[in-house]
Amino acid sequence: MDQNKTKTKILFVCLGNICRSPSAEGIMKKIVKREGLESSFHIDSAGILNYHQGELPDSRMRSHAARRGYDLNSRSRPIQYDDFFEFDMIIGMDDNNIMDLKRLSPDTTALPKISRMTDYSLRLKQHNHVPDPYYSGAEGFELVLDILEDACEGLLERCKEMRAAEFP
Ligand code: 4NP
């Protein structure tokens, strides 16, 4: 069987692809590695905007993440047409991301792939989005990491269920 077809392909999306979505990418990659499931997943992130294209994640985000053991080293890129076909799950961080993703979706077949990060929260259910930390202080970056760590654990559980149904 084509190994690539057995992978669950997840794209995390935020506005700039320098704070929230690269953090979700780094956290999810670490969780998947912990579970020994690296070969079953393809994980990436992208932004709605291209303002920061080619840049590493925001230095504040990188230093907060590093303190929790995440090395964020992806480069910002805007979401592109092919992503809507390539990925199985396209996960936005807030209402605006979801609205933009629906608007950018090339056709209706991609719409069911779009979901919201906090749909997968296990413990921190009081947050219905991942707040943009760009203009916040340290607490904003810590909150992003708290929400993402919790929601990525929930996302892994959801993926395991989906994979068990798809590849029994
Ligand atoms: P992110 O945060 O969407 O979590 O990467 C932002 C980064 C940059 C900007 C906005 C949000 N910006 O306007 O440049």
mmCIF file with all atom_site columns, C-alpha atoms and ligand atoms in Angstrom:
data_model
loop_
_atom_site.group_PDB
_atom_site.id
_atom_site.type_symbol
_atom_site.label_atom_id
_atom_site.label_alt_id
_atom_site.label_comp_id
_atom_site.label_asym_id
_atom_site.label_entity_id
_atom_site.label_seq_id
_atom_site.pdbx_PDB_ins_code
_atom_site.Cartn_x
_atom_site.Cartn_y
_atom_site.Cartn_z
_atom_site.occupancy
_atom_site.B_iso_or_equiv
_atom_site.pdbx_formal_charge
_atom_site.auth_seq_id
_atom_site.auth_comp_id
_atom_site.auth_asym_id
_atom_site.auth_atom_id
_atom_site.pdbx_PDB_model_num
ATOM   1   C CA . MET A 1 1   ? 0.000   0.000  0.000  1.00 0.00 ? 1   MET A CA 1
ATOM   2   C CA . ASP A 1 2   ? 1.144   3.573  -0.667 1.00 0.00 ? 2   ASP A CA 1
ATOM   3   C CA . GLN A 1 3   ? 2.607   4.558  2.726  1.00 0.00 ? 3   GLN A CA 1
ATOM   4   C CA . ASN A 1 4   ? 1.638   8.181  2.141  1.00 0.00 ? 4   ASN A CA 1
ATOM   5   C CA . LYS A 1 5   ? -2.050  7.262  1.951  1.00 0.00 ? 5   LYS A CA 1
ATOM   6   C CA . THR A 1 6   ? -1.924  5.700  5.418  1.00 0.00 ? 6   THR A CA 1
ATOM   7   C CA . LYS A 1 7   ? -0.728  8.957  6.983  1.00 0.00 ? 7   LYS A CA 1
ATOM   8   C CA . THR A 1 8   ? -3.121  11.336 8.695  1.00 0.00 ? 8   THR A CA 1
ATOM   9   C CA . LYS A 1 9   ? -2.212  14.755 7.301  1.00 0.00 ? 9   LYS A CA 1
ATOM   10  C CA . ILE A 1 10  ? -2.883  17.687 9.611  1.00 0.00 ? 10  ILE A CA 1
ATOM   11  C CA . LEU A 1 11  ? -2.437  21.380 8.775  1.00 0.00 ? 11  LEU A CA 1
ATOM   12  C CA . PHE A 1 12  ? -2.656  23.913 11.609 1.00 0.00 ? 12  PHE A CA 1
ATOM   13  C CA . VAL A 1 13  ? -3.604  27.428 10.501 1.00 0.00 ? 13  VAL A CA 1
ATOM   14  C CA . CYS A 1 14  ? -3.515  30.852 12.200 1.00 0.00 ? 14  CYS A CA 1
ATOM   15  C CA . LEU A 1 15  ? -3.259  34.414 10.897 1.00 0.00 ? 15  LEU A CA 1
ATOM   16  C CA . GLY A 1 16  ? 0.495   34.952 10.619 1.00 0.00 ? 16  GLY A CA 1
ATOM   17  C CA . ASN A 1 17  ? 1.924   31.417 11.040 1.00 0.00 ? 17  ASN A CA 1
ATOM   18  C CA . ILE A 1 18  ? 4.477   32.766 13.509 1.00 0.00 ? 18  ILE A CA 1
ATOM   19  C CA . CYS A 1 19  ? 2.782   32.188 16.893 1.00 0.00 ? 19  CYS A CA 1
ATOM   20  C CA . ARG A 1 20  ? -0.178  29.816 17.308 1.00 0.00 ? 20  ARG A CA 1
ATOM   21  C CA . SER A 1 21  ? -0.021  27.407 14.371 1.00 0.00 ? 21  SER A CA 1
ATOM   22  C CA . PRO A 1 22  ? 3.748   26.746 14.521 1.00 0.00 ? 22  PRO A CA 1
ATOM   23  C CA . SER A 1 23  ? 3.295   26.080 18.247 1.00 0.00 ? 23  SER A CA 1
ATOM   24  C CA . ALA A 1 24  ? 0.470   23.621 17.504 1.00 0.00 ? 24  ALA A CA 1
ATOM   25  C CA . GLU A 1 25  ? 2.743   21.981 14.910 1.00 0.00 ? 25  GLU A CA 1
ATOM   26  C CA . GLY A 1 26  ? 5.643   21.660 17.386 1.00 0.00 ? 26  GLY A CA 1
ATOM   27  C CA . ILE A 1 27  ? 3.436   20.356 20.197 1.00 0.00 ? 27  ILE A CA 1
ATOM   28  C CA . MET A 1 28  ? 1.603   17.843 18.008 1.00 0.00 ? 28  MET A CA 1
ATOM   29  C CA . LYS A 1 29  ? 4.867   16.555 16.504 1.00 0.00 ? 29  LYS A CA 1
ATOM   30  C CA . LYS A 1 30  ? 6.254   15.983 19.999 1.00 0.00 ? 30  LYS A CA 1
ATOM   31  C CA . ILE A 1 31  ? 3.101   14.159 21.166 1.00 0.00 ? 31  ILE A CA 1
ATOM   32  C CA . VAL A 1 32  ? 3.082   11.957 18.064 1.00 0.00 ? 32  VAL A CA 1
ATOM   33  C CA . LYS A 1 33  ? 6.783   11.172 18.614 1.00 0.00 ? 33  LYS A CA 1
ATOM   34  C CA . ARG A 1 34  ? 6.125   10.301 22.265 1.00 0.00 ? 34  ARG A CA 1
ATOM   35  C CA . GLU A 1 35  ? 3.494   7.815  21.077 1.00 0.00 ? 35  GLU A CA 1
ATOM   36  C CA . GLY A 1 36  ? 5.850   6.289  18.474 1.00 0.00 ? 36  GLY A CA 1
ATOM   37  C CA . LEU A 1 37  ? 3.430   7.316  15.710 1.00 0.00 ? 37  LEU A CA 1
ATOM   38  C CA . GLU A 1 38  ? 5.668   9.564  13.603 1.00 0.00 ? 38  GLU A CA 1
ATOM   39  C CA . SER A 1 39  ? 5.283   7.403  10.493 1.00 0.00 ? 39  SER A CA 1
ATOM   40  C CA . SER A 1 40  ? 1.475   7.650  10.723 1.00 0.00 ? 40  SER A CA 1
ATOM   41  C CA . PHE A 1 41  ? 1.269   11.448 10.600 1.00 0.00 ? 41  PHE A CA 1
ATOM   42  C CA . HIS A 1 42  ? 2.255   14.361 8.417  1.00 0.00 ? 42  HIS A CA 1
ATOM   43  C CA . ILE A 1 43  ? 2.008   17.599 10.401 1.00 0.00 ? 43  ILE A CA 1
ATOM   44  C CA . ASP A 1 44  ? 2.492   21.119 9.042  1.00 0.00 ? 44  ASP A CA 1
ATOM   45  C CA . SER A 1 45  ? 1.291   24.685 9.637  1.00 0.00 ? 45  SER A CA 1
ATOM   46  C CA . ALA A 1 46  ? 0.434   27.727 7.534  1.00 0.00 ? 46  ALA A CA 1
ATOM   47  C CA . GLY A 1 47  ? -0.938  31.262 7.820  1.00 0.00 ? 47  GLY A CA 1
ATOM   48  C CA . ILE A 1 48  ? -3.821  33.137 6.250  1.00 0.00 ? 48  ILE A CA 1
ATOM   49  C CA . LEU A 1 49  ? -1.431  36.040 5.568  1.00 0.00 ? 49  LEU A CA 1
ATOM   50  C CA . ASN A 1 50  ? 1.934   36.008 3.813  1.00 0.00 ? 50  ASN A CA 1
ATOM   51  C CA . TYR A 1 51  ? 3.346   39.001 5.773  1.00 0.00 ? 51  TYR A CA 1
ATOM   52  C CA . HIS A 1 52  ? 5.863   36.822 7.617  1.00 0.00 ? 52  HIS A CA 1
ATOM   53  C CA . GLN A 1 53  ? 6.695   34.391 4.827  1.00 0.00 ? 53  GLN A CA 1
ATOM   54  C CA . GLY A 1 54  ? 10.051  32.661 5.374  1.00 0.00 ? 54  GLY A CA 1
ATOM   55  C CA . GLU A 1 55  ? 10.389  33.846 8.991  1.00 0.00 ? 55  GLU A CA 1
ATOM   56  C CA . LEU A 1 56  ? 10.949  31.652 12.023 1.00 0.00 ? 56  LEU A CA 1
ATOM   57  C CA . PRO A 1 57  ? 8.214   31.807 14.695 1.00 0.00 ? 57  PRO A CA 1
ATOM   58  C CA . ASP A 1 58  ? 8.036   34.987 16.800 1.00 0.00 ? 58  ASP A CA 1
ATOM   59  C CA . SER A 1 59  ? 10.984  35.101 19.244 1.00 0.00 ? 59  SER A CA 1
ATOM   60  C CA . ARG A 1 60  ? 8.627   35.474 22.245 1.00 0.00 ? 60  ARG A CA 1
ATOM   61  C CA . MET A 1 61  ? 6.672   32.403 21.156 1.00 0.00 ? 61  MET A CA 1
ATOM   62  C CA . ARG A 1 62  ? 9.885   30.453 20.614 1.00 0.00 ? 62  ARG A CA 1
ATOM   63  C CA . SER A 1 63  ? 11.271  31.273 24.042 1.00 0.00 ? 63  SER A CA 1
ATOM   64  C CA . HIS A 1 64  ? 8.024   30.433 25.889 1.00 0.00 ? 64  HIS A CA 1
ATOM   65  C CA . ALA A 1 65  ? 7.774   27.162 23.930 1.00 0.00 ? 65  ALA A CA 1
ATOM   66  C CA . ALA A 1 66  ? 11.464  26.326 24.546 1.00 0.00 ? 66  ALA A CA 1
ATOM   67  C CA . ARG A 1 67  ? 10.873  26.508 28.301 1.00 0.00 ? 67  ARG A CA 1
ATOM   68  C CA . ARG A 1 68  ? 8.361   23.673 27.861 1.00 0.00 ? 68  ARG A CA 1
ATOM   69  C CA . GLY A 1 69  ? 10.733  21.668 25.690 1.00 0.00 ? 69  GLY A CA 1
ATOM   70  C CA . TYR A 1 70  ? 9.476   22.597 22.213 1.00 0.00 ? 70  TYR A CA 1
ATOM   71  C CA . ASP A 1 71  ? 11.938  23.682 19.538 1.00 0.00 ? 71  ASP A CA 1
ATOM   72  C CA . LEU A 1 72  ? 9.865   25.732 17.080 1.00 0.00 ? 72  LEU A CA 1
ATOM   73  C CA . ASN A 1 73  ? 11.843  25.903 13.867 1.00 0.00 ? 73  ASN A CA 1
ATOM   74  C CA . SER A 1 74  ? 9.277   25.962 11.047 1.00 0.00 ? 74  SER A CA 1
ATOM   75  C CA . ARG A 1 75  ? 9.245   28.814 8.517  1.00 0.00 ? 75  ARG A CA 1
ATOM   76  C CA . SER A 1 76  ? 6.098   30.867 7.967  1.00 0.00 ? 76  SER A CA 1
ATOM   77  C CA . ARG A 1 77  ? 4.190   30.256 4.758  1.00 0.00 ? 77  ARG A CA 1
ATOM   78  C CA . PRO A 1 78  ? 0.699   31.215 3.584  1.00 0.00 ? 78  PRO A CA 1
ATOM   79  C CA . ILE A 1 79  ? -1.890  28.488 3.002  1.00 0.00 ? 79  ILE A CA 1
ATOM   80  C CA . GLN A 1 80  ? -2.123  27.541 -0.669 1.00 0.00 ? 80  GLN A CA 1
ATOM   81  C CA . TYR A 1 81  ? -4.685  26.029 -3.008 1.00 0.00 ? 81  TYR A CA 1
ATOM   82  C CA . ASP A 1 82  ? -3.174  22.508 -2.962 1.00 0.00 ? 82  ASP A CA 1
ATOM   83  C CA . ASP A 1 83  ? -3.290  22.344 0.858  1.00 0.00 ? 83  ASP A CA 1
ATOM   84  C CA . PHE A 1 84  ? -7.070  21.969 0.709  1.00 0.00 ? 84  PHE A CA 1
ATOM   85  C CA . PHE A 1 85  ? -6.634  18.737 -1.304 1.00 0.00 ? 85  PHE A CA 1
ATOM   86  C CA . GLU A 1 86  ? -3.414  17.489 0.305  1.00 0.00 ? 86  GLU A CA 1
ATOM   87  C CA . PHE A 1 87  ? -4.436  17.595 3.993  1.00 0.00 ? 87  PHE A CA 1
ATOM   88  C CA . ASP A 1 88  ? -7.087  15.514 5.788  1.00 0.00 ? 88  ASP A CA 1
ATOM   89  C CA . MET A 1 89  ? -7.597  17.986 8.629  1.00 0.00 ? 89  MET A CA 1
ATOM   90  C CA . ILE A 1 90  ? -7.240  21.791 8.393  1.00 0.00 ? 90  ILE A CA 1
ATOM   91  C CA . ILE A 1 91  ? -7.427  23.243 11.883 1.00 0.00 ? 91  ILE A CA 1
ATOM   92  C CA . GLY A 1 92  ? -7.923  26.977 12.548 1.00 0.00 ? 92  GLY A CA 1
ATOM   93  C CA . MET A 1 93  ? -7.335  28.769 15.827 1.00 0.00 ? 93  MET A CA 1
ATOM   94  C CA . ASP A 1 94  ? -10.208 31.274 15.965 1.00 0.00 ? 94  ASP A CA 1
ATOM   95  C CA . ASP A 1 95  ? -13.430 32.448 14.258 1.00 0.00 ? 95  ASP A CA 1
ATOM   96  C CA . ASN A 1 96  ? -11.588 34.631 11.763 1.00 0.00 ? 96  ASN A CA 1
ATOM   97  C CA . ASN A 1 97  ? -9.287  31.772 10.726 1.00 0.00 ? 97  ASN A CA 1
ATOM   98  C CA . ILE A 1 98  ? -12.305 29.482 10.184 1.00 0.00 ? 98  ILE A CA 1
ATOM   99  C CA . MET A 1 99  ? -14.115 32.171 8.170  1.00 0.00 ? 99  MET A CA 1
ATOM   100 C CA . ASP A 1 100 ? -11.017 32.806 6.026  1.00 0.00 ? 100 ASP A CA 1
ATOM   101 C CA . LEU A 1 101 ? -10.411 29.083 5.485  1.00 0.00 ? 101 LEU A CA 1
ATOM   102 C CA . LYS A 1 102 ? -14.003 28.593 4.304  1.00 0.00 ? 102 LYS A CA 1
ATOM   103 C CA . ARG A 1 103 ? -13.638 31.584 1.987  1.00 0.00 ? 103 ARG A CA 1
ATOM   104 C CA . LEU A 1 104 ? -10.336 30.316 0.545  1.00 0.00 ? 104 LEU A CA 1
ATOM   105 C CA . SER A 1 105 ? -11.518 26.710 0.165  1.00 0.00 ? 105 SER A CA 1
ATOM   106 C CA . PRO A 1 106 ? -11.465 25.891 -3.582 1.00 0.00 ? 106 PRO A CA 1
ATOM   107 C CA . ASP A 1 107 ? -14.587 23.744 -3.426 1.00 0.00 ? 107 ASP A CA 1
ATOM   108 C CA . THR A 1 108 ? -17.133 22.311 -1.014 1.00 0.00 ? 108 THR A CA 1
ATOM   109 C CA . THR A 1 109 ? -15.316 18.946 -0.702 1.00 0.00 ? 109 THR A CA 1
ATOM   110 C CA . ALA A 1 110 ? -12.677 20.624 1.482  1.00 0.00 ? 110 ALA A CA 1
ATOM   111 C CA . LEU A 1 111 ? -15.170 22.214 3.887  1.00 0.00 ? 111 LEU A CA 1
ATOM   112 C CA . PRO A 1 112 ? -15.623 19.134 6.142  1.00 0.00 ? 112 PRO A CA 1
ATOM   113 C CA . LYS A 1 113 ? -11.838 19.097 6.660  1.00 0.00 ? 113 LYS A CA 1
ATOM   114 C CA . ILE A 1 114 ? -11.950 22.473 8.426  1.00 0.00 ? 114 ILE A CA 1
ATOM   115 C CA . SER A 1 115 ? -12.271 22.471 12.216 1.00 0.00 ? 115 SER A CA 1
ATOM   116 C CA . ARG A 1 116 ? -11.305 24.585 15.193 1.00 0.00 ? 116 ARG A CA 1
ATOM   117 C CA . MET A 1 117 ? -8.452  23.753 17.532 1.00 0.00 ? 117 MET A CA 1
ATOM   118 C CA . THR A 1 118 ? -10.576 24.061 20.657 1.00 0.00 ? 118 THR A CA 1
ATOM   119 C CA . ASP A 1 119 ? -13.037 21.448 19.297 1.00 0.00 ? 119 ASP A CA 1
ATOM   120 C CA . TYR A 1 120 ? -10.463 18.955 20.593 1.00 0.00 ? 120 TYR A CA 1
ATOM   121 C CA . SER A 1 121 ? -9.949  20.428 24.087 1.00 0.00 ? 121 SER A CA 1
ATOM   122 C CA . LEU A 1 122 ? -10.118 17.913 26.906 1.00 0.00 ? 122 LEU A CA 1
ATOM   123 C CA . ARG A 1 123 ? -9.725  20.026 30.067 1.00 0.00 ? 123 ARG A CA 1
ATOM   124 C CA . LEU A 1 124 ? -9.680  23.716 29.078 1.00 0.00 ? 124 LEU A CA 1
ATOM   125 C CA . LYS A 1 125 ? -13.181 23.745 27.633 1.00 0.00 ? 125 LYS A CA 1
ATOM   126 C CA . GLN A 1 126 ? -13.848 27.311 28.818 1.00 0.00 ? 126 GLN A CA 1
ATOM   127 C CA . HIS A 1 127 ? -11.787 28.574 25.837 1.00 0.00 ? 127 HIS A CA 1
ATOM   128 C CA . ASN A 1 128 ? -13.620 28.431 22.500 1.00 0.00 ? 128 ASN A CA 1
ATOM   129 C CA . HIS A 1 129 ? -10.640 29.726 20.519 1.00 0.00 ? 129 HIS A CA 1
ATOM   130 C CA . VAL A 1 130 ? -6.883  30.148 20.806 1.00 0.00 ? 130 VAL A CA 1
ATOM   131 C CA . PRO A 1 131 ? -6.411  33.905 21.401 1.00 0.00 ? 131 PRO A CA 1
ATOM   132 C CA . ASP A 1 132 ? -3.937  35.789 19.200 1.00 0.00 ? 132 ASP A CA 1
ATOM   133 C CA . PRO A 1 133 ? -0.962  36.508 21.512 1.00 0.00 ? 133 PRO A CA 1
ATOM   134 C CA . TYR A 1 134 ? 0.797   38.963 19.173 1.00 0.00 ? 134 TYR A CA 1
ATOM   135 C CA . TYR A 1 135 ? -0.072  42.120 21.140 1.00 0.00 ? 135 TYR A CA 1
ATOM   136 C CA . SER A 1 136 ? -0.246  40.407 24.540 1.00 0.00 ? 136 SER A CA 1
ATOM   137 C CA . GLY A 1 137 ? 2.272   39.980 27.327 1.00 0.00 ? 137 GLY A CA 1
ATOM   138 C CA . ALA A 1 138 ? 3.914   36.805 28.575 1.00 0.00 ? 138 ALA A CA 1
ATOM   139 C CA . GLU A 1 139 ? 0.608   35.480 29.918 1.00 0.00 ? 139 GLU A CA 1
ATOM   140 C CA . GLY A 1 140 ? -0.873  35.462 26.397 1.00 0.00 ? 140 GLY A CA 1
ATOM   141 C CA . PHE A 1 141 ? 1.897   33.208 25.115 1.00 0.00 ? 141 PHE A CA 1
ATOM   142 C CA . GLU A 1 142 ? 1.575   30.892 28.114 1.00 0.00 ? 142 GLU A CA 1
ATOM   143 C CA . LEU A 1 143 ? -2.191  30.656 27.591 1.00 0.00 ? 143 LEU A CA 1
ATOM   144 C CA . VAL A 1 144 ? -1.653  29.711 23.920 1.00 0.00 ? 144 VAL A CA 1
ATOM   145 C CA . LEU A 1 145 ? 0.634   26.874 25.016 1.00 0.00 ? 145 LEU A CA 1
ATOM   146 C CA . ASP A 1 146 ? -1.774  25.711 27.758 1.00 0.00 ? 146 ASP A CA 1
ATOM   147 C CA . ILE A 1 147 ? -4.705  25.538 25.326 1.00 0.00 ? 147 ILE A CA 1
ATOM   148 C CA . LEU A 1 148 ? -2.659  23.905 22.563 1.00 0.00 ? 148 LEU A CA 1
ATOM   149 C CA . GLU A 1 149 ? -1.100  21.239 24.798 1.00 0.00 ? 149 GLU A CA 1
ATOM   150 C CA . ASP A 1 150 ? -4.559  20.216 25.998 1.00 0.00 ? 150 ASP A CA 1
ATOM   151 C CA . ALA A 1 151 ? -6.228  20.358 22.560 1.00 0.00 ? 151 ALA A CA 1
ATOM   152 C CA . CYS A 1 152 ? -3.400  18.445 20.841 1.00 0.00 ? 152 CYS A CA 1
ATOM   153 C CA . GLU A 1 153 ? -3.877  15.566 23.304 1.00 0.00 ? 153 GLU A CA 1
ATOM   154 C CA . GLY A 1 154 ? -7.571  15.564 22.390 1.00 0.00 ? 154 GLY A CA 1
ATOM   155 C CA . LEU A 1 155 ? -6.723  15.757 18.701 1.00 0.00 ? 155 LEU A CA 1
ATOM   156 C CA . LEU A 1 156 ? -4.470  12.708 19.013 1.00 0.00 ? 156 LEU A CA 1
ATOM   157 C CA . GLU A 1 157 ? -7.330  10.762 20.625 1.00 0.00 ? 157 GLU A CA 1
ATOM   158 C CA . ARG A 1 158 ? -9.659  11.811 17.783 1.00 0.00 ? 158 ARG A CA 1
ATOM   159 C CA . CYS A 1 159 ? -7.072  10.795 15.179 1.00 0.00 ? 159 CYS A CA 1
ATOM   160 C CA . LYS A 1 160 ? -6.571  7.396  16.818 1.00 0.00 ? 160 LYS A CA 1
ATOM   161 C CA . GLU A 1 161 ? -10.345 6.800  16.643 1.00 0.00 ? 161 GLU A CA 1
ATOM   162 C CA . MET A 1 162 ? -10.467 7.919  12.997 1.00 0.00 ? 162 MET A CA 1
ATOM   163 C CA . ARG A 1 163 ? -7.492  5.742  12.077 1.00 0.00 ? 163 ARG A CA 1
ATOM   164 C CA . ALA A 1 164 ? -8.953  2.706  13.867 1.00 0.00 ? 164 ALA A CA 1
ATOM   165 C CA . ALA A 1 165 ? -12.150 3.124  11.815 1.00 0.00 ? 165 ALA A CA 1
ATOM   166 C CA . GLU A 1 166 ? -10.250 3.721  8.558  1.00 0.00 ? 166 GLU A CA 1
ATOM   167 C CA . PHE A 1 167 ? -7.476  1.119  8.938  1.00 0.00 ? 167 PHE A CA 1
ATOM   168 C CA . PRO A 1 168 ? -9.044  -1.640 11.088 1.00 0.00 ? 168 PRO A CA 1
HETATM 169 P P1 . 4NP B 2 .   ? -0.398  34.172 14.793 1.00 0.00 ? 1   4NP B P1 1
HETATM 170 O O1 . 4NP B 2 .   ? -0.132  35.631 15.433 1.00 0.00 ? 1   4NP B O1 1
HETATM 171 O O2 . 4NP B 2 .   ? -1.597  34.319 13.866 1.00 0.00 ? 1   4NP B O2 1
HETATM 172 O O3 . 4NP B 2 .   ? -0.695  33.312 15.963 1.00 0.00 ? 1   4NP B O3 1
HETATM 173 O O4 . 4NP B 2 .   ? 0.876   33.796 14.044 1.00 0.00 ? 1   4NP B O4 1
HETATM 174 C C1 . 4NP B 2 .   ? 0.005   36.770 14.627 1.00 0.00 ? 1   4NP B C1 1
HETATM 175 C C2 . 4NP B 2 .   ? 1.215   37.073 14.081 1.00 0.00 ? 1   4NP B C2 1
HETATM 176 C C3 . 4NP B 2 .   ? 1.361   38.212 13.294 1.00 0.00 ? 1   4NP B C3 1
HETATM 177 C C4 . 4NP B 2 .   ? 0.280   39.022 13.066 1.00 0.00 ? 1   4NP B C4 1
HETATM 178 C C5 . 4NP B 2 .   ? -0.944  38.698 13.599 1.00 0.00 ? 1   4NP B C5 1
HETATM 179 C C6 . 4NP B 2 .   ? -1.091  37.581 14.380 1.00 0.00 ? 1   4NP B C6 1
HETATM 180 N N1 . 4NP B 2 .   ? 0.435   40.189 12.295 1.00 0.00 ? 1   4NP B N1 1
HETATM 181 O O5 . 4NP B 2 .   ? -0.551  40.918 12.116 1.00 0.00 ? 1   4NP B O5 1
HETATM 182 O O6 . 4NP B 2 .   ? 1.526   40.452 11.793 1.00 0.00 ? 1   4NP B O6 1
#
